[in-house]
Coordinates of C-alpha atoms in Angstrom, one line a residue:
X18 CA 1.3 -11.3 -2.9
X19 CA 1.7 -11.9 0.7
X20 CA -1.9 -10.5 1.4
X21 CA -3.5 -13.1 -0.7
X22 CA -2.2 -15.4 1.1
X23 CA -3.2 -14.2 4.6
X24 CA -6.7 -13.8 3.1
X25 CA -6.7 -17.5 2.2
X26 CA -5.6 -18.9 5.1
X27 CA -8.3 -16.5 7.1
X28 CA -10.7 -18.3 4.6
X29 CA -9.5 -21.9 4.9
X30 CA -9.8 -21.2 8.7
X31 CA -12.8 -20.1 8.6
X32 CA -14.3 -23.3 6.8
X33 CA -12.8 -24.9 9.9
X34 CA -14.8 -23.6 12.0
X35 CA -17.7 -23.1 10.4
X36 CA -17.6 -27.0 9.9
X37 CA -17.1 -28.2 12.9
X38 CA -20.0 -28.8 14.9
X39 CA -22.0 -26.1 17.4
X40 CA -21.1 -27.0 20.9
X41 CA -24.3 -28.4 22.6
X42 CA -27.2 -27.6 24.9
X43 CA -27.7 -29.6 27.6
X44 CA -31.8 -29.0 27.6
X45 CA -35.0 -30.9 28.7
X46 CA -35.8 -31.0 25.2
X47 CA -32.9 -33.5 24.5
X48 CA -33.3 -35.6 27.9
X49 CA -36.5 -36.2 26.6
X50 CA -35.5 -37.5 23.8
X51 CA -32.9 -39.0 24.9
X52 CA -35.1 -41.0 26.9
X53 CA -37.3 -41.5 24.6
X54 CA -34.7 -43.9 22.5
X55 CA -33.5 -45.9 25.4
X56 CA -37.4 -47.4 25.7
X57 CA -37.5 -47.9 21.5
X58 CA -36.3 -51.3 22.4
X59 CA -32.7 -51.1 20.4
X60 CA -30.9 -52.2 23.6
X61 CA -29.3 -49.0 25.7
X62 CA -25.9 -51.2 24.5
X63 CA -27.1 -50.6 20.7
X64 CA -27.5 -47.1 21.3
X65 CA -25.3 -45.9 23.1
X66 CA -22.5 -47.9 20.8
X67 CA -24.1 -45.8 18.1
X68 CA -23.9 -42.6 19.5
X69 CA -20.5 -42.9 20.6
X70 CA -19.4 -43.5 17.2
X71 CA -20.8 -40.9 16.0
X72 CA -19.8 -38.8 17.8
X73 CA -16.4 -40.0 16.9
X74 CA -15.3 -41.0 20.3
X75 CA -12.3 -42.8 20.9
X76 CA -12.3 -47.2 21.8
X77 CA -11.3 -47.7 24.8
X78 CA -7.9 -49.9 26.0
X79 CA -7.0 -51.3 22.7
X80 CA -10.6 -52.7 22.1
X81 CA -12.0 -52.5 18.4
X82 CA -14.9 -51.9 19.6
X83 CA -17.6 -50.2 22.0
X84 CA -18.4 -53.5 23.9
X85 CA -15.9 -54.3 26.5
X86 CA -16.8 -57.6 26.7
X87 CA -16.5 -60.3 29.5
X88 CA -17.9 -63.2 31.2
X89 CA -19.8 -64.4 34.0
X90 CA -19.9 -67.9 35.8
X91 CA -22.3 -69.2 37.8
X92 CA -21.9 -71.8 40.1
X93 CA -25.0 -73.4 41.4
X94 CA -25.0 -76.3 43.7
X95 CA -27.1 -79.7 43.0
X96 CA -28.2 -82.3 44.8
X97 CA -26.5 -82.7 48.4
X98 CA -26.7 -85.6 50.6
X99 CA -26.3 -85.0 54.7
X100 CA -26.3 -87.7 56.6
X101 CA -26.2 -86.7 60.8
X102 CA -25.1 -89.3 63.0
X103 CA -26.2 -92.0 60.8
X104 CA -29.1 -91.0 59.8
X105 CA -29.9 -89.5 56.2
X106 CA -31.3 -86.0 56.1
X107 CA -34.8 -85.2 54.2
X108 CA -33.7 -83.2 51.3
X109 CA -36.4 -80.4 52.0
X110 CA -34.1 -79.8 54.9
X111 CA -30.9 -79.3 53.1
X112 CA -29.6 -75.9 51.8
X113 CA -26.3 -75.9 50.0
X114 CA -23.8 -72.9 48.2
X115 CA -21.2 -74.0 46.7
X116 CA -18.1 -72.1 45.0
X117 CA -16.0 -75.5 44.4
X118 CA -17.7 -78.4 42.3
X119 CA -17.6 -81.1 45.2
X120 CA -17.3 -81.7 48.5
X121 CA -17.3 -84.5 50.3
X122 CA -16.7 -83.6 54.2
X123 CA -16.5 -85.4 57.1
X124 CA -16.4 -84.7 60.7
X125 CA -12.4 -85.5 60.5
X126 CA -11.9 -82.7 58.1
X127 CA -11.7 -79.3 59.3
X128 CA -15.6 -77.6 58.8
X129 CA -16.5 -75.0 60.9
X130 CA -19.8 -75.9 62.7
X131 CA -22.2 -73.5 63.0
X132 CA -25.0 -73.2 65.2
X133 CA -28.0 -71.2 65.1
X134 CA -30.4 -72.0 68.9
X135 CA -33.8 -71.7 69.1
X136 CA -32.8 -67.9 70.4
X137 CA -31.2 -66.1 67.2
X138 CA -32.7 -65.4 64.1
X139 CA -31.2 -67.9 60.9
X140 CA -31.1 -65.0 58.0
X141 CA -29.2 -63.0 60.5
X142 CA -26.4 -65.4 61.3
X143 CA -26.1 -66.3 57.7
X144 CA -25.9 -63.1 56.7
X145 CA -22.6 -62.9 59.0
X146 CA -20.8 -66.0 57.8
X147 CA -22.2 -66.2 54.0
X148 CA -19.2 -64.4 53.2
X149 CA -16.8 -66.4 55.6
X150 CA -13.9 -68.0 53.8
X151 CA -13.8 -72.0 54.0
X152 CA -15.8 -74.9 54.0
X153 CA -19.2 -74.2 56.8
X154 CA -21.9 -76.5 58.0
X155 CA -24.0 -74.4 59.3
X156 CA -27.6 -75.7 61.2
X157 CA -30.1 -74.4 62.4
X158 CA -32.6 -74.9 65.5
X159 CA -35.7 -77.5 64.0
X160 CA -38.5 -74.5 65.3
X161 CA -37.0 -71.8 62.5
X162 CA -38.7 -73.9 59.6
X163 CA -39.9 -70.9 58.2
X164 CA -36.7 -68.4 58.4
X165 CA -34.2 -71.8 56.9
X166 CA -37.0 -71.8 54.3
X167 CA -35.6 -68.1 53.8
X168 CA -32.6 -68.6 53.7
X169 CA -32.8 -71.8 51.8
X170 CA -34.3 -69.5 48.9
X171 CA -31.3 -67.3 49.1
X172 CA -28.5 -70.0 49.2
X173 CA -30.4 -71.8 45.8
X174 CA -28.6 -68.4 44.2
X175 CA -25.9 -69.0 42.3
X176 CA -22.3 -68.2 43.5
X177 CA -21.8 -65.5 40.7
X178 CA -18.4 -64.0 39.7
X179 CA -15.6 -63.1 37.1
X180 CA -14.1 -65.7 38.5
X181 CA -15.7 -67.9 40.9
X182 CA -12.9 -70.3 43.0
X183 CA -13.0 -73.0 45.4
X184 CA -12.7 -71.6 49.2
X185 CA -16.5 -71.2 50.0
X186 CA -18.9 -73.8 50.6
X187 CA -22.0 -73.6 52.9
X188 CA -24.4 -76.6 53.9
X189 CA -27.3 -76.1 55.6
X190 CA -29.3 -78.2 57.6
X191 CA -32.8 -77.8 59.5
X192 CA -31.5 -79.8 62.3
X193 CA -32.1 -80.0 66.1
X194 CA -29.6 -82.7 66.8
X195 CA -26.0 -82.1 67.7
X196 CA -23.8 -84.4 65.6
X197 CA -21.1 -85.7 66.4
X198 CA -20.2 -87.7 63.0
X199 CA -21.6 -85.8 59.9
X200 CA -21.3 -86.7 56.3
X201 CA -22.1 -84.5 53.4
X202 CA -21.4 -85.1 49.9
X203 CA -22.3 -82.8 47.1
X204 CA -21.6 -81.3 43.5
X205 CA -22.1 -78.2 41.9
X206 CA -22.7 -77.0 37.9
X207 CA -21.1 -73.9 36.1
X208 CA -22.7 -71.7 33.8
X209 CA -20.5 -69.2 31.9
X210 CA -22.5 -65.9 30.7
X211 CA -21.0 -62.8 28.5
X212 CA -21.7 -59.5 29.0
X213 CA -20.6 -56.3 27.9
X214 CA -20.2 -52.4 29.0
X215 CA -20.2 -50.0 26.7
X216 CA -17.1 -47.1 26.9
X217 CA -16.0 -44.1 25.3
X218 CA -13.5 -42.5 25.1
X219 CA -12.2 -38.3 24.1
X220 CA -8.8 -38.1 24.7
X221 CA -7.5 -34.9 25.8
X222 CA -4.1 -33.6 26.2
X223 CA -3.3 -35.5 29.7
X224 CA -3.8 -39.1 28.0
X225 CA -2.5 -40.9 31.3
X226 CA -4.8 -38.5 33.6
X227 CA -8.6 -39.7 33.1
X228 CA -12.1 -38.5 34.6
X229 CA -14.3 -41.4 34.5
X230 CA -18.5 -40.8 33.1
X231 CA -20.7 -43.7 34.6
X232 CA -23.6 -45.0 34.8
X233 CA -25.6 -48.4 34.8
X234 CA -27.4 -49.5 32.0
X235 CA -30.9 -50.8 34.1
X236 CA -32.0 -47.4 34.4
X237 CA -32.9 -44.5 31.7
X238 CA -32.0 -41.7 33.7
X239 CA -28.1 -42.1 34.6
X240 CA -27.7 -44.1 30.7
X241 CA -28.9 -40.6 29.4
X242 CA -27.3 -38.7 31.5
X243 CA -24.0 -40.4 30.6
X244 CA -24.6 -40.0 26.7
X245 CA -25.6 -36.5 27.2
X246 CA -22.5 -35.3 28.5
X247 CA -20.7 -37.4 25.8
X248 CA -22.1 -35.0 23.7
X249 CA -21.7 -32.0 25.6
X250 CA -17.6 -33.2 25.7
X251 CA -17.5 -34.4 22.7
X252 CA -18.8 -31.0 20.8
X253 CA -16.2 -28.8 23.0
X254 CA -12.9 -27.9 22.4
X255 CA -10.3 -30.5 23.7
X256 CA -10.2 -31.4 27.5
X257 CA -7.5 -31.0 29.4
X258 CA -8.0 -34.5 30.6
X259 CA -8.6 -37.3 29.1
X260 CA -12.7 -38.0 29.4
X261 CA -13.9 -42.0 30.2
X262 CA -17.7 -42.4 29.4
X263 CA -19.1 -45.8 30.6
X264 CA -21.9 -47.5 30.9
X265 CA -22.2 -50.7 32.9
X266 CA -23.6 -54.1 31.9
X267 CA -27.0 -54.5 33.3
X268 CA -27.2 -56.5 36.5
X269 CA -27.2 -60.0 36.7
X270 CA -29.8 -60.2 40.2
X271 CA -33.0 -58.8 41.0
X272 CA -33.5 -54.7 40.2
X273 CA -33.6 -53.8 44.2
X274 CA -31.3 -51.3 45.6
X275 CA -29.9 -54.4 48.1
X276 CA -30.1 -56.3 50.7
X277 CA -31.9 -55.3 54.0
X278 CA -33.2 -58.2 55.2
X279 CA -30.2 -57.2 58.5
X280 CA -28.6 -55.5 60.7
X281 CA -26.7 -52.5 58.0
X282 CA -23.3 -53.7 58.5
X283 CA -24.8 -56.9 55.9
X284 CA -26.9 -55.8 53.8
X285 CA -25.5 -56.4 50.4
X286 CA -24.8 -54.8 47.0
X287 CA -26.1 -56.8 43.9
X288 CA -24.3 -58.5 41.2
X289 CA -22.7 -55.3 39.8
X290 CA -20.1 -57.4 37.5
X291 CA -19.6 -54.6 34.4
X292 CA -18.3 -52.4 37.6
X293 CA -15.7 -54.8 38.5
X294 CA -14.8 -55.6 35.3
X295 CA -14.0 -52.3 34.1
X296 CA -12.1 -50.7 37.5
X297 CA -9.6 -54.1 36.9
X298 CA -9.2 -53.3 33.6
X299 CA -7.7 -49.6 33.8
X300 CA -4.3 -48.1 36.0
X301 CA -6.0 -46.5 38.6
X302 CA -2.9 -44.4 39.2
X303 CA -4.2 -43.1 35.8
X304 CA -8.0 -42.0 37.2
X305 CA -8.2 -38.7 38.4
X306 CA -11.8 -38.5 39.3
X307 CA -14.8 -41.2 38.6
X308 CA -18.4 -39.8 38.6
X309 CA -21.0 -42.6 38.9
X310 CA -24.3 -40.8 37.5
X311 CA -26.8 -42.9 39.1
X312 CA -30.9 -41.9 39.5
X313 CA -31.6 -38.8 38.4
X314 CA -34.9 -39.6 37.3
X315 CA -36.5 -37.4 39.8
X316 CA -35.9 -35.1 42.7
X317 CA -36.6 -36.1 46.4
X318 CA -37.7 -33.3 49.5
X319 CA -33.8 -33.2 50.3
X320 CA -34.1 -31.4 53.5
X321 CA -36.7 -34.2 54.4
X322 CA -34.4 -37.2 54.4
X323 CA -31.6 -35.4 55.9
X324 CA -33.5 -34.8 58.8
X325 CA -34.7 -38.5 59.0
X326 CA -31.1 -39.5 58.6
X327 CA -29.9 -36.9 61.5
X328 CA -32.6 -37.2 63.8
X329 CA -33.1 -33.7 64.4
X330 CA -32.6 -31.6 61.6
X331 CA -29.1 -30.9 59.7
X332 CA -28.6 -27.6 58.7
X333 CA -26.3 -28.3 55.2
X334 CA -29.9 -29.5 53.8
X335 CA -30.6 -28.0 50.6
X336 CA -33.7 -28.2 48.5
X337 CA -33.8 -30.2 45.6
X338 CA -30.2 -31.5 45.8
X339 CA -28.0 -33.9 44.1
X340 CA -26.2 -35.7 46.2
X341 CA -22.9 -37.1 46.8
X342 CA -22.2 -40.6 48.5
X343 CA -19.2 -40.4 50.6
X344 CA -18.6 -36.3 50.7
X345 CA -16.6 -36.9 53.5
X346 CA -13.9 -39.1 51.1
X347 CA -12.6 -36.8 49.3
X348 CA -12.4 -33.2 48.2
X349 CA -14.5 -33.7 45.2
X350 CA -17.4 -32.2 46.7
X351 CA -15.9 -29.4 48.2
X352 CA -14.2 -28.6 44.8
X353 CA -17.9 -29.4 42.5
X354 CA -20.3 -27.3 44.8
X355 CA -16.8 -23.8 44.4
X356 CA -17.3 -24.4 40.9
X357 CA -21.1 -24.8 40.8
X358 CA -21.3 -21.3 41.5
X359 CA -24.9 -19.9 42.7
X360 CA -26.9 -19.9 40.2
X361 CA -27.4 -23.5 38.5
X362 CA -29.6 -25.5 40.5
X363 CA -29.6 -28.1 42.0
X364 CA -26.8 -28.1 44.2
X365 CA -24.5 -30.4 45.4
X366 CA -24.7 -31.9 49.1
X367 CA -23.7 -35.1 51.6
X368 CA -25.6 -38.3 51.3
X369 CA -29.1 -37.9 53.1
X370 CA -29.4 -41.8 53.5
X371 CA -26.1 -42.8 55.7
X372 CA -27.6 -45.0 57.6
X373 CA -27.6 -47.2 54.1
X374 CA -23.9 -46.7 53.3
X375 CA -24.4 -46.2 49.4
X376 CA -20.7 -45.2 49.1
X377 CA -19.7 -48.7 49.4
X378 CA -23.1 -50.6 47.6
X379 CA -23.2 -48.2 44.4
X380 CA -21.3 -49.0 41.4
X381 CA -18.1 -46.6 42.7
X382 CA -17.5 -49.0 45.3
X383 CA -14.7 -50.6 42.9
X384 CA -13.0 -47.7 41.6
X385 CA -12.8 -46.7 45.6
X386 CA -11.5 -49.8 46.8
X387 CA -8.6 -50.0 44.2
X388 CA -7.7 -46.0 46.2
X389 CA -9.4 -44.4 43.2
X390 CA -11.9 -40.7 44.1
X391 CA -14.7 -42.2 43.0
X392 CA -18.7 -40.9 44.2
X393 CA -22.0 -42.1 42.7
X394 CA -24.3 -39.0 42.2
X395 CA -28.5 -39.5 43.2
X396 CA -31.5 -37.8 42.9
X397 CA -34.3 -40.2 43.4
X398 CA -35.4 -40.8 47.0
X399 CA -34.7 -44.6 48.5
X400 CA -37.3 -46.4 50.9
X401 CA -36.5 -47.9 54.2
X402 CA -36.4 -51.2 52.7
X403 CA -33.7 -50.0 50.7
X404 CA -35.3 -50.2 48.0
X405 CA -35.6 -46.9 44.9
X406 CA -39.1 -45.6 45.2
X407 CA -41.2 -46.1 43.1
X408 CA -39.8 -47.6 39.7
X409 CA -37.0 -45.2 38.7
X410 CA -37.7 -46.2 34.9
X411 CA -41.2 -45.9 34.8
X412 CA -42.0 -42.7 32.5
X413 CA -44.3 -40.7 34.3
X414 CA -41.9 -40.2 37.1
X415 CA -39.0 -39.5 34.7
X416 CA -38.7 -36.0 34.8
X417 CA -36.2 -34.1 32.0
X418 CA -36.2 -30.8 33.3
X419 CA -34.8 -31.9 36.4
X420 CA -32.5 -34.4 34.3
X421 CA -31.1 -31.4 33.0
X422 CA -30.7 -29.6 35.3
X423 CA -28.7 -32.5 37.2
X424 CA -26.6 -32.6 34.3
X425 CA -25.7 -29.1 33.4
X426 CA -24.7 -28.9 37.5
X427 CA -22.3 -31.6 36.9
X428 CA -20.5 -30.5 33.8
X429 CA -20.2 -26.8 36.5
X430 CA -18.9 -28.5 39.3
X431 CA -16.3 -30.5 37.4
X432 CA -15.1 -28.3 35.0
X433 CA -11.9 -27.5 36.9
X434 CA -11.4 -31.3 37.2
X435 CA -11.7 -32.0 33.3
X436 CA -9.5 -29.0 32.9
X437 CA -7.0 -29.3 34.7
X438 CA -7.0 -26.5 37.9
X439 CA -8.2 -29.2 40.3
X440 CA -7.6 -32.2 41.4
X441 CA -9.4 -33.9 43.6
X442 CA -7.5 -35.1 47.2
X443 CA -8.9 -38.2 48.5
X444 CA -9.5 -38.0 52.3
X445 CA -8.6 -42.1 53.7
X446 CA -10.8 -42.6 57.0

C-alpha cells in the first residue's frame, strides 16, 4: 500500500512538472516577433496588457486591470493684455506661460521684472527663468525679434503636469522700454487628458522587496525588452524578490530626447508623466532597484563616444557596451558587471555621454529623486543635438540579435539582486 502511495505521488509530481511551460529563452527570433507585433497597430498598451494577462502576472497596487490610469492637466494662456507707461503693447509682441487661471498685475504688486538687454540671448535667459516660482515680467530688447519669436513659440506650449497649481506665471514682452508703470491682465484655459501606464506584477517570496523593470512606450526596443523580460521571469521558478514590469505612457511632447538650445545646466527633459505618476504610486522604501530600458535597438560605437566625452580616451572603453546612466550613483553597475561574467556580450559600462546628464533626464529620474537605486540602460547613439540618431523606431535600424544580447546580459547581471543574494547601495554625491 505504501509503495502505491509513493508511485501515485511520483506520478502526480511528474504531471505537475510536465504541465509547467518550459523556461523561456530570449532569442533574436523572439525579439523580432515581438517587434513586429508592436508595429501591427493594435496599440502598445493593448499588446502589453494582453501579454501580462497571458503570462499570469498580477495587477499592481489593487488596480482592477493592468492599466494604471491617471490624468494630466494642460493649461494654456489665452489673450494677455500688457500696458507699459499707459501704452498698450501690440499682441504680436506679447507671449505668456500661465499656471494660474487668471492674472492681473500692476507695478504696485510683487512682480519680478527681468530685463534682457541687447547683449544677452533671450532664449538662454528664458531657460534660466522658466522654472522660477512667482510672477515674472520678462522684458526683451526690441532688437531680439527673431529670438523673441523663438521664446514665444516655446511659451505657447501649455503648462502641463499631474496637477497644475498656481505659482508660476511669466509674461514676455518685446520692448526696449524700461517702464515705470505697467498693467498686465490675462487668463488661461485648462484641458484634462487621461493617460495610462501598463503595470504587471510577478510576486516573489519577499513582497516588500521589489525590482522594477521599466520602459517608455514611445519606442519599440525598450517596450520589446520589458515584454521579453516578463516572459523570461514568468516561466521560471518564483523569484526571491517581487518583480514589477512597467510600460510608461507615451510622452506628451515631441520625440526629441531633450532641449539643448541653451547651456548644459539648462537642458530639460520631455514630459514624462508616466514615470512621475508611477514613482508617486509606490513606497520607495520597498524598491530595491529600478532598471529603465531605454533605446537598445542598435549598438553604438561605445569606444568613440567615450573618447569624445573624455576628450582623449578612456581606459574603461568597452566595445558594443550597454551603458548605464549614473553609474557612480550606486553599486549596481559593479554588481551587474561582476554577475554578467566574461562570456556574455555586450558588457556594461558607464554612460558615454556625461555632458548630457542622462541620469537626471531619462525616465529613471523620478524614482531616483525619491532615493531609489534607479538607472537607465541603453545602447543607441545620441547626436550632439541631444536627439537619438537616427529614428530609433525605424525598422531597418532595429537589430533583434543585438537587442536579444542586451536583454540576456541584463538578466545575467541583475540575477543576484533578483534572487536576494545582493543589494545595491545608493552612493549619494
